[in-house]
mmCIF file of C-alpha atoms in Angstrom:
data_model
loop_
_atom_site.group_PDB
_atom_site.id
_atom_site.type_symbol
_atom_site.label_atom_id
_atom_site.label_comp_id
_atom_site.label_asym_id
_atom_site.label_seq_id
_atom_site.Cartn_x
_atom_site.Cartn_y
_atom_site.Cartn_z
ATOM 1 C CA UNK A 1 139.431 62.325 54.228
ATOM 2 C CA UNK A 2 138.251 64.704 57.381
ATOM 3 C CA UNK A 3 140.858 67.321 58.707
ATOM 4 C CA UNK A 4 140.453 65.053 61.650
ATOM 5 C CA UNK A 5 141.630 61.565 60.171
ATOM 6 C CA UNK A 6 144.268 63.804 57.859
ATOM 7 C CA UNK A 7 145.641 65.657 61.432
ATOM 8 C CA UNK A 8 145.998 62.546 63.502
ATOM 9 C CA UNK A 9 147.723 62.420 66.972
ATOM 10 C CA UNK A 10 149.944 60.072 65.858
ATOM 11 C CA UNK A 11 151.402 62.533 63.641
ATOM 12 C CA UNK A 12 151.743 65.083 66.263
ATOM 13 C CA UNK A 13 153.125 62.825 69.541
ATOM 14 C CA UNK A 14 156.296 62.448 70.106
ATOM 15 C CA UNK A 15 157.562 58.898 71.282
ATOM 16 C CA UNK A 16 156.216 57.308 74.254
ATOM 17 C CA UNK A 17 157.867 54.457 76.266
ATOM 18 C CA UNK A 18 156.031 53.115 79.582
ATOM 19 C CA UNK A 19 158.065 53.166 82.426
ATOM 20 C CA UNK A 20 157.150 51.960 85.652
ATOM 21 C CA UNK A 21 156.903 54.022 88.587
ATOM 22 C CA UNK A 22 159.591 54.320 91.359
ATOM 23 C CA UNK A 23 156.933 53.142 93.943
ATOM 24 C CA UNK A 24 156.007 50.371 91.553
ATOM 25 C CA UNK A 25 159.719 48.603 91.440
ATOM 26 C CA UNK A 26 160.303 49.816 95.028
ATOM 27 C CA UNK A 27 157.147 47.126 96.490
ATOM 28 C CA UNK A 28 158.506 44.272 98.094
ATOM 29 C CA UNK A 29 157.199 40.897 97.234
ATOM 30 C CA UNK A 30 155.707 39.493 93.222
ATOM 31 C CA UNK A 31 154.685 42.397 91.205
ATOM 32 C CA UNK A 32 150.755 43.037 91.718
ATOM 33 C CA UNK A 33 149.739 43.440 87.896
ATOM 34 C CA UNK A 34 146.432 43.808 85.941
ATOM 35 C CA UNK A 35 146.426 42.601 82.776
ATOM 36 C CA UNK A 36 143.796 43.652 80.518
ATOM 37 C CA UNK A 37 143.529 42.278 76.974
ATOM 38 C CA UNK A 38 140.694 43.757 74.540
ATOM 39 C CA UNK A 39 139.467 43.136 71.168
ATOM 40 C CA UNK A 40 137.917 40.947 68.775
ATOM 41 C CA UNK A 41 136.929 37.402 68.149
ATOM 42 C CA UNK A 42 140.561 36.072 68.022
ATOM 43 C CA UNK A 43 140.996 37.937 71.111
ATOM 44 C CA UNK A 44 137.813 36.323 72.613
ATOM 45 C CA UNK A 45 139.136 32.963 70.900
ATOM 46 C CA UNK A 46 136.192 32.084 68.658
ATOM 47 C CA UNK A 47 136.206 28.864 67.016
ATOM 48 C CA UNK A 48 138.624 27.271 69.265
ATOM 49 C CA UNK A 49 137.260 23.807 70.071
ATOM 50 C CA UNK A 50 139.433 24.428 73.647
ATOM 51 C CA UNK A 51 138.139 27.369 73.998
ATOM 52 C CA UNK A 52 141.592 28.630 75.299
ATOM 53 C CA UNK A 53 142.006 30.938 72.155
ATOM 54 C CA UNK A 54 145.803 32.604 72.040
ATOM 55 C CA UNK A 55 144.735 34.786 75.122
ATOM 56 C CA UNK A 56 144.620 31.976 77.926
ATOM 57 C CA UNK A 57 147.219 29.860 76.307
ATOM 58 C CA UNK A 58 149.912 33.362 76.858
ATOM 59 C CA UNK A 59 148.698 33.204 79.840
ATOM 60 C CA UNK A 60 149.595 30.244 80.770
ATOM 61 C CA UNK A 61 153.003 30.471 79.468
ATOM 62 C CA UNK A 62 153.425 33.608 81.419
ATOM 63 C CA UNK A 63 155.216 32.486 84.918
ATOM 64 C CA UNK A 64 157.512 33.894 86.767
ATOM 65 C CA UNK A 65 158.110 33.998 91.128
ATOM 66 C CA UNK A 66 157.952 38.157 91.234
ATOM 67 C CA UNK A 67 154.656 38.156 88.833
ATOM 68 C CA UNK A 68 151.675 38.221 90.651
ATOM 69 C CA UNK A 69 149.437 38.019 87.598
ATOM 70 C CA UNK A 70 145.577 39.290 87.374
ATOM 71 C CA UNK A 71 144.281 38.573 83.454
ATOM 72 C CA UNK A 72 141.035 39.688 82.385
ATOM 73 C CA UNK A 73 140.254 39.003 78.697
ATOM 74 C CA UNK A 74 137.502 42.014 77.349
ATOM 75 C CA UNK A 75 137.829 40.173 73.995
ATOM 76 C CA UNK A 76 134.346 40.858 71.641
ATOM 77 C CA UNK A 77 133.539 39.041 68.403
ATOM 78 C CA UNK A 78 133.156 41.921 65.568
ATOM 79 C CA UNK A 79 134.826 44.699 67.362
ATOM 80 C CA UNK A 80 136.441 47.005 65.549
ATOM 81 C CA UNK A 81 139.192 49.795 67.058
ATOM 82 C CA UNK A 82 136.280 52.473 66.769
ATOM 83 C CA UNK A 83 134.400 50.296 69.258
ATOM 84 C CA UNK A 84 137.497 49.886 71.136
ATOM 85 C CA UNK A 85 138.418 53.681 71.338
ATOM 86 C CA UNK A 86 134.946 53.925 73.492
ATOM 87 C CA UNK A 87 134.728 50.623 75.912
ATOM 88 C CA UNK A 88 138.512 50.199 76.628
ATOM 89 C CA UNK A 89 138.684 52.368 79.704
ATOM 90 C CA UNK A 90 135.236 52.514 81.053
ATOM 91 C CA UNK A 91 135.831 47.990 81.155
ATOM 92 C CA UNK A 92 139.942 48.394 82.030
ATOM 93 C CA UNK A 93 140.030 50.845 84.588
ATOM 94 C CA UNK A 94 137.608 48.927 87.338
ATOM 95 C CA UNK A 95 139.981 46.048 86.621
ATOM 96 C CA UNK A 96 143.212 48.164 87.349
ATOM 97 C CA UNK A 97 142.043 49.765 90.570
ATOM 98 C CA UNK A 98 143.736 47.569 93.066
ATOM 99 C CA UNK A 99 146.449 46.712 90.847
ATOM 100 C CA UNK A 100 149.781 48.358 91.313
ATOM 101 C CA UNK A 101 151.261 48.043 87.626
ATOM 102 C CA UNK A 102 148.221 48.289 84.865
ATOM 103 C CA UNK A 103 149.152 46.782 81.558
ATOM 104 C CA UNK A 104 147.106 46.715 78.425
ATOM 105 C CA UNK A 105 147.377 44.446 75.374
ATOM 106 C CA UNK A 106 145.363 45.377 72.236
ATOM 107 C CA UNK A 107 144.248 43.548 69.522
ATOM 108 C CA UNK A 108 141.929 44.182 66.378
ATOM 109 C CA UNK A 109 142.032 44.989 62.988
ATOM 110 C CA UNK A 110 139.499 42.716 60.824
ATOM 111 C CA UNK A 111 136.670 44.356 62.260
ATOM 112 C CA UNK A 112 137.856 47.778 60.957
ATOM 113 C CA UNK A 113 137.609 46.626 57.285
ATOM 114 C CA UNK A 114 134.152 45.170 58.079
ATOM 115 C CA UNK A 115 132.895 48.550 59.290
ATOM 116 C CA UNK A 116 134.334 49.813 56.355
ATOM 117 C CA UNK A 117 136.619 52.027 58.353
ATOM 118 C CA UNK A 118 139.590 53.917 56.125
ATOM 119 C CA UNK A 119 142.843 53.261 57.391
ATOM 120 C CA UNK A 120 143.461 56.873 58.267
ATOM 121 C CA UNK A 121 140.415 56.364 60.769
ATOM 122 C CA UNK A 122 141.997 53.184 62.036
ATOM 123 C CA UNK A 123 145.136 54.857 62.133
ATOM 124 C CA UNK A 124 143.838 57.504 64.404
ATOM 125 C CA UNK A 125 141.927 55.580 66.506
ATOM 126 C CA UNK A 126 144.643 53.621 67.497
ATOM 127 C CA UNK A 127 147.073 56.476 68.237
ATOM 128 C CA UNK A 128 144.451 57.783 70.554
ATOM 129 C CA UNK A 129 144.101 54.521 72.659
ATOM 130 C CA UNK A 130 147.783 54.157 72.788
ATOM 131 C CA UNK A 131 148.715 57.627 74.187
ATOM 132 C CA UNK A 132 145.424 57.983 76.008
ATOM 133 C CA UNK A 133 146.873 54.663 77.875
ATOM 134 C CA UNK A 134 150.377 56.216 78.129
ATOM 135 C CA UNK A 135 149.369 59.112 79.358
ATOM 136 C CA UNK A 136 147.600 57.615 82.265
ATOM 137 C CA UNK A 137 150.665 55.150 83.334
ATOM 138 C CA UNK A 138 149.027 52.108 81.473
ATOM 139 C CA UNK A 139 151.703 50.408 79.514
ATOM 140 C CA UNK A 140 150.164 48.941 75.799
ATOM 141 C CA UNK A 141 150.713 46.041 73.946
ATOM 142 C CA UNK A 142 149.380 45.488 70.051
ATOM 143 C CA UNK A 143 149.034 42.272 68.149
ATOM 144 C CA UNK A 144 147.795 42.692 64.923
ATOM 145 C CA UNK A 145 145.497 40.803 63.022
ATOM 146 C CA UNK A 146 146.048 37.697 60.987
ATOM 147 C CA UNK A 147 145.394 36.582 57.499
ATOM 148 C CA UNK A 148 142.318 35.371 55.980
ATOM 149 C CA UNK A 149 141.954 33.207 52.701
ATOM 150 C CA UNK A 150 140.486 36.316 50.524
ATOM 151 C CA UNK A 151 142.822 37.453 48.377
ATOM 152 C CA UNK A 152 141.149 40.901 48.017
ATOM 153 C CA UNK A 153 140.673 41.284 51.810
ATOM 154 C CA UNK A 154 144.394 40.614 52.401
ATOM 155 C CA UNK A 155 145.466 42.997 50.238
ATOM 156 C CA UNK A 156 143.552 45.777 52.351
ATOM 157 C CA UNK A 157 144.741 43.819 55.435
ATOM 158 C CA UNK A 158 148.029 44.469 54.676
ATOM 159 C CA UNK A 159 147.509 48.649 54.717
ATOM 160 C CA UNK A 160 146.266 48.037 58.274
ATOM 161 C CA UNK A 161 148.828 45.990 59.376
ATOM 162 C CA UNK A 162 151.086 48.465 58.101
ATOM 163 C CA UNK A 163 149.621 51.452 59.578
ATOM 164 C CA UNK A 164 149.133 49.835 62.970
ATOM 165 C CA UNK A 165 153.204 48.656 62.987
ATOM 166 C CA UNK A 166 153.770 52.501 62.035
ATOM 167 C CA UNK A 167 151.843 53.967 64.706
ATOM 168 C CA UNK A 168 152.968 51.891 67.306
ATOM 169 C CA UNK A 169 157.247 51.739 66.176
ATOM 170 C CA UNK A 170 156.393 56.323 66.068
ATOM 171 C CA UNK A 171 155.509 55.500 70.636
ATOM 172 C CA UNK A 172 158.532 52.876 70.540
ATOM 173 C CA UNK A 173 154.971 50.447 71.731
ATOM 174 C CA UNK A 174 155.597 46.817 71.121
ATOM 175 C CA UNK A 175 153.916 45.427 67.982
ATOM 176 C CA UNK A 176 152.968 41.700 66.939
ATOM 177 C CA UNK A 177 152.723 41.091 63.434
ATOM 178 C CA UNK A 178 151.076 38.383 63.156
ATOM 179 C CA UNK A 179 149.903 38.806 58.857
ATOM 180 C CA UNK A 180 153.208 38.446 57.398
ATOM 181 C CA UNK A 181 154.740 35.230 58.927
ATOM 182 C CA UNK A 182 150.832 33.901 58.593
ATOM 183 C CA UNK A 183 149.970 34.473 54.939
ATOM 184 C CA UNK A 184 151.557 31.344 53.790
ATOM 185 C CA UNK A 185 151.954 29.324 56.750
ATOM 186 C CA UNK A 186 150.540 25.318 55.524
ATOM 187 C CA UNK A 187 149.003 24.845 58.973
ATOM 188 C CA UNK A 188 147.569 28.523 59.360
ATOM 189 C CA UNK A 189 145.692 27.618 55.783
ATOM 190 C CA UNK A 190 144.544 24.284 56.501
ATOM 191 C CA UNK A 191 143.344 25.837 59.525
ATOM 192 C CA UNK A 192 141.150 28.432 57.578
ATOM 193 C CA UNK A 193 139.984 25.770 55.481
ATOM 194 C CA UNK A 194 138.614 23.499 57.711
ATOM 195 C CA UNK A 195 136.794 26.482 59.260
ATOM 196 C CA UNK A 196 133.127 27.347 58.450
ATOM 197 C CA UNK A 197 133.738 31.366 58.417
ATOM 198 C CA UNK A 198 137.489 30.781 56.734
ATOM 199 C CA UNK A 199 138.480 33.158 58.982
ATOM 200 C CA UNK A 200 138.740 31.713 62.715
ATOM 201 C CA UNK A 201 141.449 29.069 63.373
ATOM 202 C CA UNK A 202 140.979 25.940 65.454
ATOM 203 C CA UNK A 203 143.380 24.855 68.145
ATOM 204 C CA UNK A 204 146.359 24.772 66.643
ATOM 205 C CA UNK A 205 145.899 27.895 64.407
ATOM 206 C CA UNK A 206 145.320 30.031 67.770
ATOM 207 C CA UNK A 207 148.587 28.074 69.476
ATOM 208 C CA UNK A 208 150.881 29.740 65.963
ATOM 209 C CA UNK A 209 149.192 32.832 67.252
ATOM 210 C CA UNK A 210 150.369 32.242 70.776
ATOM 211 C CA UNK A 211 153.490 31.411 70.115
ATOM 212 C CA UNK A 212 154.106 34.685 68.247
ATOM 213 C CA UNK A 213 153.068 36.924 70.837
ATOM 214 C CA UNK A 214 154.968 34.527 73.073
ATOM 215 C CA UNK A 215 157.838 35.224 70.829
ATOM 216 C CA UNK A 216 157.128 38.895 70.206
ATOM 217 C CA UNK A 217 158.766 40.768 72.534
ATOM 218 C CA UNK A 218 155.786 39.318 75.904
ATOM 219 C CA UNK A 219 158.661 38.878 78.545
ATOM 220 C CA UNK A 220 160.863 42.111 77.646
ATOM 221 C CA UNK A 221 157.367 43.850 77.758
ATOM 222 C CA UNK A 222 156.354 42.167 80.831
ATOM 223 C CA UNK A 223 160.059 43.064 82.099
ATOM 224 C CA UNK A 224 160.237 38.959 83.251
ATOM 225 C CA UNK A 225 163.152 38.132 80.047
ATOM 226 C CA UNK A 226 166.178 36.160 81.664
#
């Protein structure tokens, strides 16, 4: 392990909760917000036969009369949070510029194992996008990644998972688990198993995903909860 990866920011930060700006709540009228989701395949929705994946289908659960509502989904098959720590503002910021209230929502995690990334890395690499997005008034989001049908895989899934929850409950950031309440879910499985990579889910595997997110904390985040 570097001195980098051993010294992580997410060691050193203290807390961070987004709040919004005076100005922000003070704006008569819906709420002008960007919404900017980035990450993987299951971000981007691959191997959805409605090609909704669980982005489009929050979305369109996501209504209320003082949300004016601007998604963009940056989702990219294979990415891992190393690729995400260098693409996520150059993409996001163009897409916040008119937008009074800039939200982020994060979400990747199989594609660090692929890269063979250590979990110290991921670790890191998360904390920075998280306070680097604080720190500029952008208010994050994480779901993490789901299950897959390797054993062997899962079990270094889990570290992640674990590490990302950690990192994100240090900056008081909402957090989606979305590997625990998966790993032996019947319909999640069958989903897998029908699949050709055993790894994407078909419709109904991305509307479980959906409806955790949905039921993960979206509207308190969102600040839209009854």
């Amino acid at each position: 392990m570097s001195i980098e990866e051993g010294m992580g920011s997410d060691d050193q930060q203290p807390p961070m909760e987004f709040i919004a700006s005076a100005e922000a709540l003070a704006m008569d009228g819906p709420r002008d917000v960007g919404l900017v989701f980035v990450g993987d395949s299951f971000v981007a929705g691959y191997g959805d036969p409605k090609a909704l994946g669980w982005v489009s289908r929050v979305v369109a659960r996501t209504t209320h009369p003082d949300l004016d509502l601007t998604p963009y989904n940056l989702g990219v098959r294979g990415q891992s949070s190393a690729d995400l720590l260098t693409r996520w503002r150059a993409e996001g910021l163009p897409r916040w510029a008119e937008r009074r209230e800039r939200r982020l929502v994060i979400g990747v995690g199989q594609g660090d194992l692929d890269q063979d990334l250590t979990i110290a890395r991921a670790r890191l690499n998360m904390a920075n996008m998280l306070d680097d997005a604080t720190a500029r008034g952008i208010s994050p989001f994480v779901v993490g990644p789901p299950p897959t049908l390797d054993q062997e895989f899962n079990s270094r899934l889990e570290s992640l998972v674990e590490a990302q929850s950690d990192v994100c409950a240090r900056r008081s950031i909402p957090y989606v688990d979305c590997y625990y309440p998966l790993l032996e879910h019947d319909q999640w499985l069958s989903e897998l198993s029908a699949a050709t990579d055993q790894r994407h889910p078909g419709q109904a595997g991305y509307g479980l995903l959906a409806w955790l997110v949905l039921h993960g904390g979206w509207e308190h985040w969102l600040a839209i909860a009854p």
